Coordinates of N, CA and C in Angstrom, one line a residue:
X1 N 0.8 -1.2 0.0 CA 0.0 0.0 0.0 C 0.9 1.2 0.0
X2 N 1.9 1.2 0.9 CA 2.8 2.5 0.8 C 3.5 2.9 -0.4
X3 N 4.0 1.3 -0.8 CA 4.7 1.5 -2.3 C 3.7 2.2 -3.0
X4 N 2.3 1.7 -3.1 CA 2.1 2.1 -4.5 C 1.4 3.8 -4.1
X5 N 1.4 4.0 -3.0 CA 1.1 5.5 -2.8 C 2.1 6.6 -3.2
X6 N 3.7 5.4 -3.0 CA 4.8 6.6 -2.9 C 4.7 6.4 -4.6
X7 N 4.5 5.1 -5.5 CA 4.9 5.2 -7.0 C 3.8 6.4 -7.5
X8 N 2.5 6.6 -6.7 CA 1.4 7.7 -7.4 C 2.0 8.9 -7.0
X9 N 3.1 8.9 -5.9 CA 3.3 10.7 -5.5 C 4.5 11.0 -6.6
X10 N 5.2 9.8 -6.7 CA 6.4 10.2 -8.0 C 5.8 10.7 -9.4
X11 N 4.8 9.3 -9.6 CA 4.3 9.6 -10.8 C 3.7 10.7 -10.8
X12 N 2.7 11.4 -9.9 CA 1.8 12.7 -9.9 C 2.6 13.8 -10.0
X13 N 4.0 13.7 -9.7 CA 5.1 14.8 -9.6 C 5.7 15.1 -10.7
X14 N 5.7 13.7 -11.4 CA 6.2 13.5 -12.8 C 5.3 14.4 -14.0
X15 N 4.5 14.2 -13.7 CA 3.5 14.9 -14.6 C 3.4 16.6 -14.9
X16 N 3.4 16.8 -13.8 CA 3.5 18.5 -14.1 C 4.9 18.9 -14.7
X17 N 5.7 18.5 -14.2 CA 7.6 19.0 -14.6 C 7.4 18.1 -16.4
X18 N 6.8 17.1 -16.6 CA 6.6 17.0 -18.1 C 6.0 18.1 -18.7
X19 N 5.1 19.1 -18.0 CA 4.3 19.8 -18.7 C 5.1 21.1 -18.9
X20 N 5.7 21.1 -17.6 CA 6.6 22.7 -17.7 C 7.8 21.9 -18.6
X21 N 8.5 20.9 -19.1 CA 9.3 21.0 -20.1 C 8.8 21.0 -21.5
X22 N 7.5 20.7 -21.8 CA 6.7 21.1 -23.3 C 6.4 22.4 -23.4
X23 N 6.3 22.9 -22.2 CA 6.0 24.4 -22.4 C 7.0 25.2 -22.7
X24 N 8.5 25.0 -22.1 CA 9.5 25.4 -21.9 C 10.0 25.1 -23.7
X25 N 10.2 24.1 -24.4 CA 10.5 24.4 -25.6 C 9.2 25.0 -26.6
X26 N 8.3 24.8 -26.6 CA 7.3 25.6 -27.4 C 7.7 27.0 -27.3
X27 N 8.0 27.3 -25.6 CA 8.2 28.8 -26.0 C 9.8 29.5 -26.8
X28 N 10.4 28.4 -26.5 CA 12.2 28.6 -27.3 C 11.9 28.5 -29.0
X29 N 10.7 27.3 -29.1 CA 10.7 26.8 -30.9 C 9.8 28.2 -31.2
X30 N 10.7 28.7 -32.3 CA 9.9 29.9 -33.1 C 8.7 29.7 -33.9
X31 N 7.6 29.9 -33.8 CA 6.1 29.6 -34.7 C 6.2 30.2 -36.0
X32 N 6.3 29.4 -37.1 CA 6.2 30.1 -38.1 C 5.2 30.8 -39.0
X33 N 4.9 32.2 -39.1 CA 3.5 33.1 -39.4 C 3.6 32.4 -41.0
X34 N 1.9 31.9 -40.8 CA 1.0 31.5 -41.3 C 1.0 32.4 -42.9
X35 N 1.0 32.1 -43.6 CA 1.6 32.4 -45.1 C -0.3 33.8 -45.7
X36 N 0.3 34.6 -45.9 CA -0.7 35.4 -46.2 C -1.7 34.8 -47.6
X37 N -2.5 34.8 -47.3 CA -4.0 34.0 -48.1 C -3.7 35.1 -49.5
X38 N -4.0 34.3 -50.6 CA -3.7 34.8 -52.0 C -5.0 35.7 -51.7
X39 N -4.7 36.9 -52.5 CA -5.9 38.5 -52.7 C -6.0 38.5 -51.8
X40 N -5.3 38.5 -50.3 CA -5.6 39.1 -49.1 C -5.0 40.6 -49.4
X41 N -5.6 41.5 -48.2 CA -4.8 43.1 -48.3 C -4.8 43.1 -46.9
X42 N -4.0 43.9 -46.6 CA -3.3 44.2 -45.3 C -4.6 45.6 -45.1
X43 N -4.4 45.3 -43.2 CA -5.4 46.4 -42.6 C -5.0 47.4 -43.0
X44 N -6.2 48.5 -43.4 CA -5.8 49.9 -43.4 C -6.6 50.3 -42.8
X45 N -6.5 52.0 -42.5 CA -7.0 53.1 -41.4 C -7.9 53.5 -42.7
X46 N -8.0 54.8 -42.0 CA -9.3 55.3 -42.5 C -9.1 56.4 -43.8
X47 N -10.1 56.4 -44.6 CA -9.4 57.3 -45.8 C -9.0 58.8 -45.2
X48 N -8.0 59.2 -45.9 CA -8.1 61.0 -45.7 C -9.2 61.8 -45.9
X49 N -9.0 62.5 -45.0 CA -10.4 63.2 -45.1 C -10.4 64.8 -46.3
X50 N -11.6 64.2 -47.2 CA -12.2 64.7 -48.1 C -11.9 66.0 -48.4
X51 N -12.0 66.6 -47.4 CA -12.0 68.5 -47.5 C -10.5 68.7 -47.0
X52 N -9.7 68.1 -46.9 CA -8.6 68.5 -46.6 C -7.8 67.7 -47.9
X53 N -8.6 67.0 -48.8 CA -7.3 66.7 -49.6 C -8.0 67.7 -50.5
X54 N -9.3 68.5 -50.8 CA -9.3 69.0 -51.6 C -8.3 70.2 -51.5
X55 N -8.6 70.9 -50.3 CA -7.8 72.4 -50.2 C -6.6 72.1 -50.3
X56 N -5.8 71.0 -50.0 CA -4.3 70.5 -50.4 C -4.0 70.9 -51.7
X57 N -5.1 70.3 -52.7 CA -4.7 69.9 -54.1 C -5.1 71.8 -54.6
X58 N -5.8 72.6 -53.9 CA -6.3 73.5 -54.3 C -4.9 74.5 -54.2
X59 N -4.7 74.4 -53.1 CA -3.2 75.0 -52.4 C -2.5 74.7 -53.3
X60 N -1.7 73.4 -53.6 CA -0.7 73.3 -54.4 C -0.8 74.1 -55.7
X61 N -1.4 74.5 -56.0 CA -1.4 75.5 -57.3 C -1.0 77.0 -57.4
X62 N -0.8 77.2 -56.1 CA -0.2 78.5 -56.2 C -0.3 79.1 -54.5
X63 N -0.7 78.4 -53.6 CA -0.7 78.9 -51.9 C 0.8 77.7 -51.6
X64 N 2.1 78.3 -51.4 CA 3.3 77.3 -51.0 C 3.0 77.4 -49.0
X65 N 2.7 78.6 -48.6 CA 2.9 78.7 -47.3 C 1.7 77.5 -46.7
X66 N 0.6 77.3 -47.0 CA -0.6 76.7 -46.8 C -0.6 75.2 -47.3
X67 N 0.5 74.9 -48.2 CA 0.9 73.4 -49.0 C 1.5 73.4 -47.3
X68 N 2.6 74.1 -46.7 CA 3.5 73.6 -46.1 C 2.9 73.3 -44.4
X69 N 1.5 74.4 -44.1 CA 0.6 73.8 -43.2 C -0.1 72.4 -43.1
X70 N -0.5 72.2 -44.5 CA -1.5 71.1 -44.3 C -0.9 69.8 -44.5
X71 N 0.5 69.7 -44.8 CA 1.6 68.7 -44.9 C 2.4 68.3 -43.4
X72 N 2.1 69.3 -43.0 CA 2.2 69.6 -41.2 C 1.1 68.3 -40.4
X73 N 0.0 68.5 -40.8 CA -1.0 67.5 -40.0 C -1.3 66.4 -40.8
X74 N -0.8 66.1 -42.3 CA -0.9 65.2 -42.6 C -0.1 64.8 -44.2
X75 N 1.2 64.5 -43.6 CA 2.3 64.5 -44.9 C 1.8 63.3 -45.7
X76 N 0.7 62.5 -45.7 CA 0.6 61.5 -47.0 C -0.3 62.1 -47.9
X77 N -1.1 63.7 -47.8 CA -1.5 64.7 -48.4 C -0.7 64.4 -50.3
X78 N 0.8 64.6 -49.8 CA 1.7 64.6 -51.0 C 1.3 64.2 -51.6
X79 N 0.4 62.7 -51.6 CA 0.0 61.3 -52.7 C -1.8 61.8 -53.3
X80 N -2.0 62.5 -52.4 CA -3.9 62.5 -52.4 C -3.9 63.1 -54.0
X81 N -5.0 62.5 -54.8 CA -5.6 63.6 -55.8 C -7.0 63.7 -55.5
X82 N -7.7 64.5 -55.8 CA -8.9 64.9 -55.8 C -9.8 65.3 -57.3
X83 N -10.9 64.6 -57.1 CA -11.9 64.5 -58.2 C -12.6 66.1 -58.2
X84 N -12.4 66.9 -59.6 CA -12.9 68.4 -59.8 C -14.1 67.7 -60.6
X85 N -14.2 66.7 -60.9 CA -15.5 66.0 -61.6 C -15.3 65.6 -63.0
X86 N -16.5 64.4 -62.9 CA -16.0 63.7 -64.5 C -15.0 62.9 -64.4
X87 N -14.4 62.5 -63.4 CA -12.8 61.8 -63.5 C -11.9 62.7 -63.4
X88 N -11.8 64.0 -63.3 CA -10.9 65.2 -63.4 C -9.7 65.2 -62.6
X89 N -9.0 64.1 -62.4 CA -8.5 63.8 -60.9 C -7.0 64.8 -61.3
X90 N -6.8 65.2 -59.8 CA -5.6 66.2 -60.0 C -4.4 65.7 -58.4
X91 N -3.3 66.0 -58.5 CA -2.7 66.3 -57.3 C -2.5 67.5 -57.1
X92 N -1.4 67.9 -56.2 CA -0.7 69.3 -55.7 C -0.1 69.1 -56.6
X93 N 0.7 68.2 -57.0 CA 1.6 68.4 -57.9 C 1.4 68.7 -59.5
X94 N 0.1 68.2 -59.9 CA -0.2 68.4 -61.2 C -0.7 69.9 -60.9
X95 N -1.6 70.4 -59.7 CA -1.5 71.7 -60.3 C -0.5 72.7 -60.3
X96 N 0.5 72.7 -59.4 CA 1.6 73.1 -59.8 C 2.2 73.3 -61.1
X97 N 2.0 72.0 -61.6 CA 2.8 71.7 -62.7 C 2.0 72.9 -64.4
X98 N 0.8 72.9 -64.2 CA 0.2 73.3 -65.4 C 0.4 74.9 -65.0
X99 N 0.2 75.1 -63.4 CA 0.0 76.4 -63.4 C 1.8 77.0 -64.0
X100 N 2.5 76.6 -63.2 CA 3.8 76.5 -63.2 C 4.4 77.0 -62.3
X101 N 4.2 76.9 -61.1 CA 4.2 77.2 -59.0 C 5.5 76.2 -59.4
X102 N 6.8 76.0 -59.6 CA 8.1 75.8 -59.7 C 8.4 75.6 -58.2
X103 N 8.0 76.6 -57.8 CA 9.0 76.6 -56.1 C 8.0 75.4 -55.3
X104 N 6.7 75.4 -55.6 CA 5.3 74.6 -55.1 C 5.7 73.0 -55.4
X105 N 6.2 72.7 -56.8 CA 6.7 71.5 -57.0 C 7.8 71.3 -56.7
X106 N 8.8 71.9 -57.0 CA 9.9 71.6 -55.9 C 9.7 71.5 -54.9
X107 N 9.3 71.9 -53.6 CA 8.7 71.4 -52.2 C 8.0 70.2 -52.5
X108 N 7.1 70.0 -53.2 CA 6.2 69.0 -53.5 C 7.2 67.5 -53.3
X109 N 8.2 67.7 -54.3 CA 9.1 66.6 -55.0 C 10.3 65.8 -53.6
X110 N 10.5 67.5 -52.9 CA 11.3 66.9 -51.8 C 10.8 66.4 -50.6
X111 N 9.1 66.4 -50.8 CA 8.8 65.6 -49.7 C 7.5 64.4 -50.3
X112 N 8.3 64.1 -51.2 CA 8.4 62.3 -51.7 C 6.9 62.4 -52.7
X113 N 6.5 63.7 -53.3 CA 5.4 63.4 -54.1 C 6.1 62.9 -55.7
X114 N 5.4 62.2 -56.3 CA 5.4 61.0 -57.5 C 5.5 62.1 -58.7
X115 N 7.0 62.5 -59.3 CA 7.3 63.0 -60.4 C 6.3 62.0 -61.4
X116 N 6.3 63.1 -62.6 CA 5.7 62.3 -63.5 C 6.1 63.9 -65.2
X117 N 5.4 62.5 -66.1 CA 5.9 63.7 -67.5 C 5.8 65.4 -67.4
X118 N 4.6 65.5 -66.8 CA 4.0 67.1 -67.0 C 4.8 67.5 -66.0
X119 N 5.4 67.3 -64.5 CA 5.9 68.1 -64.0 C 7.6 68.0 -64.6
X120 N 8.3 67.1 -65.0 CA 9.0 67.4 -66.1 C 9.4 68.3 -66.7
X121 N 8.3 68.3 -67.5 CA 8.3 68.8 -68.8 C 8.1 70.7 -68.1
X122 N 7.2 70.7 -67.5 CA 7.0 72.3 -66.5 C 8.9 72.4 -66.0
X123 N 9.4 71.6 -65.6 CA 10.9 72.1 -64.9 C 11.5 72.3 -65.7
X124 N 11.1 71.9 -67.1 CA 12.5 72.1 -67.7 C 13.2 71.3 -67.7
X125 N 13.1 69.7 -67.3 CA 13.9 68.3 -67.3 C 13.8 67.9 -68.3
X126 N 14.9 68.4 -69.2 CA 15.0 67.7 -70.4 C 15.2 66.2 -70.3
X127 N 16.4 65.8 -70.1 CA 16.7 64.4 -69.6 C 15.3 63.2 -69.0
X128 N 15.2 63.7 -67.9 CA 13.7 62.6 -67.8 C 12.6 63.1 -68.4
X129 N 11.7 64.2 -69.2 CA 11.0 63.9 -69.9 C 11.3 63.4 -71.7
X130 N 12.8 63.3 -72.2 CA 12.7 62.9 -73.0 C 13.5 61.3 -72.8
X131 N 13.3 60.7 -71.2 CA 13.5 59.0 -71.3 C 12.5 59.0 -71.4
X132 N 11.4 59.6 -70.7 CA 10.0 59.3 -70.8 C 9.3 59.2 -72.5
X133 N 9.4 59.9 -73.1 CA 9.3 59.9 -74.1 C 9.5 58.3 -75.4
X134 N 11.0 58.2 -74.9 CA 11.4 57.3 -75.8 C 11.4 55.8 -75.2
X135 N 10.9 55.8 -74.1 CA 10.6 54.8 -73.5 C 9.0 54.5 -73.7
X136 N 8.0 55.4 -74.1 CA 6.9 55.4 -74.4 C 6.2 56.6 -74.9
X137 N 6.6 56.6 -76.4 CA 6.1 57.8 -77.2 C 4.8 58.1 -76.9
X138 N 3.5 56.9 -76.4 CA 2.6 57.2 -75.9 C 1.8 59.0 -75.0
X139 N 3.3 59.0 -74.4 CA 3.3 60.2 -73.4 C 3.4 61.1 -73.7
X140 N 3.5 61.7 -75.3 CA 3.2 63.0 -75.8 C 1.9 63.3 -75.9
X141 N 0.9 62.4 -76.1 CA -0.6 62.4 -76.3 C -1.3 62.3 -75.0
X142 N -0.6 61.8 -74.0 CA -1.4 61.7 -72.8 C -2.0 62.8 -72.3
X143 N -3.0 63.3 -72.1 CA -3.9 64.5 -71.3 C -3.4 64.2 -69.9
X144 N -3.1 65.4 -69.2 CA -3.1 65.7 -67.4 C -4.2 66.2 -67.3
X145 N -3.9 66.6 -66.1 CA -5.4 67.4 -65.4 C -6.2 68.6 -66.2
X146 N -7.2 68.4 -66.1 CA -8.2 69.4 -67.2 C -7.8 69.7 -68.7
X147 N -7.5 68.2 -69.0 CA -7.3 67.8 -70.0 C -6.2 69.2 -70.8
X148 N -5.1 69.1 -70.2 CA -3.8 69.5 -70.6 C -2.8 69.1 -71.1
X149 N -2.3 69.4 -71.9 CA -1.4 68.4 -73.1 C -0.2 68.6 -72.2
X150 N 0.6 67.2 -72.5 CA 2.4 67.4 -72.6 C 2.9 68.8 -73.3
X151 N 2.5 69.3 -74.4 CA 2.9 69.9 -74.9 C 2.7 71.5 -74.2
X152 N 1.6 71.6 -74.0 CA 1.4 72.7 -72.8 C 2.3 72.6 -71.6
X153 N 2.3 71.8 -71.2 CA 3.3 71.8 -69.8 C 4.8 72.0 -70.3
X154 N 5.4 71.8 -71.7 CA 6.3 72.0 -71.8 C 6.7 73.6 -72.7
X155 N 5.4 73.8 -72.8 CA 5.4 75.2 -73.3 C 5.6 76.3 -71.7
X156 N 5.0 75.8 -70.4 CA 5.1 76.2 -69.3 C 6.8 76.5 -68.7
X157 N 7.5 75.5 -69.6 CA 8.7 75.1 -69.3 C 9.5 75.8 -70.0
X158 N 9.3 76.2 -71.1 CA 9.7 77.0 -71.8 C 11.4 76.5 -72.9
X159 N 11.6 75.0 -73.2 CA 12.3 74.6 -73.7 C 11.9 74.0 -74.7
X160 N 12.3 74.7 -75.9 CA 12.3 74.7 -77.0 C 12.9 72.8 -77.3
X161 N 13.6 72.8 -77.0 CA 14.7 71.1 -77.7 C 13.2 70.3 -76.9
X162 N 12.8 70.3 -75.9 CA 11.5 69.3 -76.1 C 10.3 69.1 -76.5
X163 N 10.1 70.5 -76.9 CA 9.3 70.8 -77.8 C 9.4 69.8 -79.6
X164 N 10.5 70.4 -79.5 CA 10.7 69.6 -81.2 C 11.1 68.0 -81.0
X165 N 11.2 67.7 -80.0 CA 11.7 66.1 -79.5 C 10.0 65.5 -79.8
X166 N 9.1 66.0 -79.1 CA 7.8 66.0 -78.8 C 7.0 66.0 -80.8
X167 N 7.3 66.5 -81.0 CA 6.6 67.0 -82.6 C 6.3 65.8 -83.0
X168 N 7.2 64.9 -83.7 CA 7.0 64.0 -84.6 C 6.4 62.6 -83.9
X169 N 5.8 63.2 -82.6 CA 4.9 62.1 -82.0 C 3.8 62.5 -81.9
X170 N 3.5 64.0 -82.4 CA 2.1 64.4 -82.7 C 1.4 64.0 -83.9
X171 N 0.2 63.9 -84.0 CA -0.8 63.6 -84.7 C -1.0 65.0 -85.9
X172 N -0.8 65.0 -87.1 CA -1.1 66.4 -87.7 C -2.7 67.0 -87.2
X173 N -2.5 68.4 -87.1 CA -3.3 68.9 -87.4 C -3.7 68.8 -85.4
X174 N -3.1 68.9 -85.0 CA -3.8 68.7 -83.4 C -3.8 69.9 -82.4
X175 N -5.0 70.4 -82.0 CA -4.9 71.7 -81.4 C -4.2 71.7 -80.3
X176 N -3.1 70.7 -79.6 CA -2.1 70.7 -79.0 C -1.3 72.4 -78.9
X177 N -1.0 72.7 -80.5 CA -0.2 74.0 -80.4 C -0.7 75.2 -80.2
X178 N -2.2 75.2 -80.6 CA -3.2 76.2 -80.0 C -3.1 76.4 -78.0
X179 N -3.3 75.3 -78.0 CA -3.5 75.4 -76.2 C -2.0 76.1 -75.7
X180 N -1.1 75.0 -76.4 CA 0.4 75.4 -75.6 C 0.4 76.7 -75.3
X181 N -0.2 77.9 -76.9 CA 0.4 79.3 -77.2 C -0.1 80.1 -75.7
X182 N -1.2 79.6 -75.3 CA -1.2 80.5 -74.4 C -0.4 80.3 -73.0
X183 N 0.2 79.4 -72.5 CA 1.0 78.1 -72.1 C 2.2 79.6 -72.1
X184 N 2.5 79.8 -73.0 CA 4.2 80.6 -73.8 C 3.6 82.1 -73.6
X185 N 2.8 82.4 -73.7 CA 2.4 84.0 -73.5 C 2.1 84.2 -72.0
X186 N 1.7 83.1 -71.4 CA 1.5 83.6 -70.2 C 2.7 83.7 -69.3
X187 N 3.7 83.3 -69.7 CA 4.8 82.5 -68.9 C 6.0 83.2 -69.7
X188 N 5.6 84.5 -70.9 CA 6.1 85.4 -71.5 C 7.7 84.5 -72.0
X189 N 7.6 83.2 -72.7 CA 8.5 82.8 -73.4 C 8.5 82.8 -74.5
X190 N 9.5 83.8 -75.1 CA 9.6 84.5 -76.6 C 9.8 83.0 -77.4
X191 N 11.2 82.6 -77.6 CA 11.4 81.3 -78.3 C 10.5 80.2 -78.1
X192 N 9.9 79.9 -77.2 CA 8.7 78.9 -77.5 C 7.5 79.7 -78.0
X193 N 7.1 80.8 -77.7 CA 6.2 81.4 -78.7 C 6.6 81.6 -80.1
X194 N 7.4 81.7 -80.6 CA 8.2 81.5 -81.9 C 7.8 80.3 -82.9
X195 N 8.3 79.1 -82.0 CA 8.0 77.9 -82.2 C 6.8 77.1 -82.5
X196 N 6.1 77.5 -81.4 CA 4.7 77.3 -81.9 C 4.1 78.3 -82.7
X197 N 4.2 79.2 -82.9 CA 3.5 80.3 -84.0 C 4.0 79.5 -85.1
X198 N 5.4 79.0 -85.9 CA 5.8 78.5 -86.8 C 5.6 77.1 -87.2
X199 N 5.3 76.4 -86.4 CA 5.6 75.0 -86.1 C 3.8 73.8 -86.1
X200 N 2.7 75.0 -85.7 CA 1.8 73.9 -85.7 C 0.2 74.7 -85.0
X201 N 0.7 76.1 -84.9 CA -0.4 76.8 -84.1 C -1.3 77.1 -85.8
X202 N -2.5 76.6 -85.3 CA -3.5 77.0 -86.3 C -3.9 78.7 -86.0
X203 N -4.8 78.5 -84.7 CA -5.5 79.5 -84.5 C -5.1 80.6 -83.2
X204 N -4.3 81.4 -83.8 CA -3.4 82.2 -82.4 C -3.9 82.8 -81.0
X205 N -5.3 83.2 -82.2 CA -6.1 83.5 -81.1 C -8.0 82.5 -80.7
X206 N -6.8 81.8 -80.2 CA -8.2 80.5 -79.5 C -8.5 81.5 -78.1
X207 N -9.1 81.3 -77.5 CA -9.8 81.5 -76.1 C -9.5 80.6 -74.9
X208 N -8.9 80.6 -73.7 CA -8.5 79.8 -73.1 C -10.2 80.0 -71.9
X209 N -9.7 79.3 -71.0 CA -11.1 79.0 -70.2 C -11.2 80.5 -69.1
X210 N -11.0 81.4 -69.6 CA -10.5 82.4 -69.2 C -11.6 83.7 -70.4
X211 N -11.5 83.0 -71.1 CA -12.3 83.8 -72.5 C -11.2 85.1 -72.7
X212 N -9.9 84.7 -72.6 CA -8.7 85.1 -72.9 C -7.7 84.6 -74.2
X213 N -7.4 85.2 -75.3 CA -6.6 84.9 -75.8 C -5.6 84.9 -75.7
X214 N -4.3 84.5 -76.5 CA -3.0 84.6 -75.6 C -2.6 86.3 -76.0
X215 N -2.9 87.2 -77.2 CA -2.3 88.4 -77.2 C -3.0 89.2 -76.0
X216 N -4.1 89.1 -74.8 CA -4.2 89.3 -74.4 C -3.9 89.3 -73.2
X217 N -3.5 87.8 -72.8 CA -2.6 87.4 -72.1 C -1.5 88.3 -71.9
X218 N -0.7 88.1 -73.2 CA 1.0 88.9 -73.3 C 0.9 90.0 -73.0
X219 N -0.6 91.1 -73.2 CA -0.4 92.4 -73.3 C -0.9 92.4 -71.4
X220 N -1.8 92.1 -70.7 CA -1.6 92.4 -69.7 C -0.6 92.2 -68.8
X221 N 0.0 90.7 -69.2 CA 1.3 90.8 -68.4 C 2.8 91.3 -68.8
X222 N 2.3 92.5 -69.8 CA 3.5 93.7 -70.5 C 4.5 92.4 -70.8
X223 N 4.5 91.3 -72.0 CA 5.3 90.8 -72.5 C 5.0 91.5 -73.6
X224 N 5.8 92.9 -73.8 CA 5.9 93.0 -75.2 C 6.3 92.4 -76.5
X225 N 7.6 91.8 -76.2 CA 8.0 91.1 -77.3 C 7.1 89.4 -78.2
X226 N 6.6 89.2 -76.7 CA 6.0 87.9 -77.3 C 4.6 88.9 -77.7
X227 N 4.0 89.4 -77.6 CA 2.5 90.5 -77.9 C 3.2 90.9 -79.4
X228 N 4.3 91.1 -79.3 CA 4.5 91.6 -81.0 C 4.9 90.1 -82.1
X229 N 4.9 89.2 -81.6 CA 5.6 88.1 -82.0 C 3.9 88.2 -82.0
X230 N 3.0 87.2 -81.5 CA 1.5 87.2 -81.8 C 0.9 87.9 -82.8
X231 N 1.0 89.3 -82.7 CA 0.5 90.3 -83.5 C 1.0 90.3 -84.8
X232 N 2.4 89.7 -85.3 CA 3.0 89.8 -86.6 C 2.4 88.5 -87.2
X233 N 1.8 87.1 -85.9 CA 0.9 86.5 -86.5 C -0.6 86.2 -87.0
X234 N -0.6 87.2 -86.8 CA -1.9 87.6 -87.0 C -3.3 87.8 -85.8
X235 N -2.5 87.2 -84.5 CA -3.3 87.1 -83.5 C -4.1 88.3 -82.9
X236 N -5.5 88.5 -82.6 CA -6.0 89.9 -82.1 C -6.2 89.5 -80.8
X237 N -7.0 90.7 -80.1 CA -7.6 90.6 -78.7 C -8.9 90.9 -78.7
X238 N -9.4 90.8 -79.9 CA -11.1 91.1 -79.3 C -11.7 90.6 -78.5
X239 N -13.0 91.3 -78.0 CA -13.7 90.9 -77.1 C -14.7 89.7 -77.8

């Protein structure tokens, strides 16, 4: 009787110290994470809020001190675009880019917003918008924001050699060089208004969304020379 009481108190002693040595290597053996399920997506937080990516994208166009506020309370702002309707989608950085706010996209760029053709072609980066180019001629015809040509943004830019890089990827006859001209008058650059007056501009004096033509343009903002460069093409200002 005593034996087999003392063999139950070993064995009942045995039991537990087995348990704390299975526990003891489970917690030493590393578990290996469970392989992520095909088309799964990782948790996300909550979208940015609406009215602040609009006035972001509104800012970027020409407010730099108020880009540099609202990047303050929420720096993934840089990535937001916002719908002006229709699909019209824009960033800070595209409007930058068309307006031509240079100092706005540069801020933009050094705090990790997504270069692309149009702001390019607005800096004056010859080199990457013509890899862009020859890596996919496609990108001369591509429309930006409020349906703005390549070729506008590089009329913004005011570099002639991408301009003519750009040509023989256009389509004849494309009011591309209509839009640019005012692109070159506003931004009072003589040699790219040269270019396009000679090069592909039908109608000198089109109307921008402004019910502005570009000699109008040049004369309010006293670009005389480019206003006489218009005028010798035949461009008016009427009302």
């Amino acid at each position: 009787m005593n034996l087999k009481r003392r063999e139950f108190i070993i064995g009942g002693a045995a039991l537990p110290l087995a348990l704390f040595s299975a526990r003891a290597i489970a917690q030493e053996t590393p578990k290996e994470s469970a392989p992520p399920k095909p088309g799964s997506e990782p948790a996300r937080g909550a979208p940015q809020d609406g009215k602040l990516v609009q006035e972001f994208v509104g800012a970027g166009h020409r407010n730099l001190p108020r880009v540099k506020e609202l990047l303050a309370i929420d720096p993934k702002l840089v990535f937001a675009s916002w719908d002006w309707g229709r699909g019209d989608w824009e960033t800070a950085l595209g409007g930058a880019s068309h307006i031509g706010s240079r100092d706005i996209a540069r801020y933009l760029l050094s705090q990790g917003a997504r270069i692309d053709a149009f702001c390019a072609a607005m800096l004056a980066d010859r080199n990457a918008t013509l890899a862009l180019l020859a890596a996919h001629p496609a990108t001369a015809t591509t429309k930006g924001p409020h349906n703005f040509t390549l070729l506008y943004h590089v009329a913004v830019g005011g570099d002639v050699a991408i301009a003519q890089a750009i040509q023989p990827l256009l389509p004849a006859g494309t009011p591309d060089y209509n839009q640019a001209l005012h692109a070159a008058a506003r931004e009072g650059h003589l040699p790219m208004t040269k270019w396009l007056l000679e090069n592909g501009v039908t109608d000198p004096s089109t109307r921008d969304a402004f019910k502005k033509t570009p000699l109008m343009t040049a004369r309010e903002k006293k670009f005389r020379e480019v206003a006489g460069e218009l005028e010798r093409h035949g461009a008016t200002a009427d009302l």
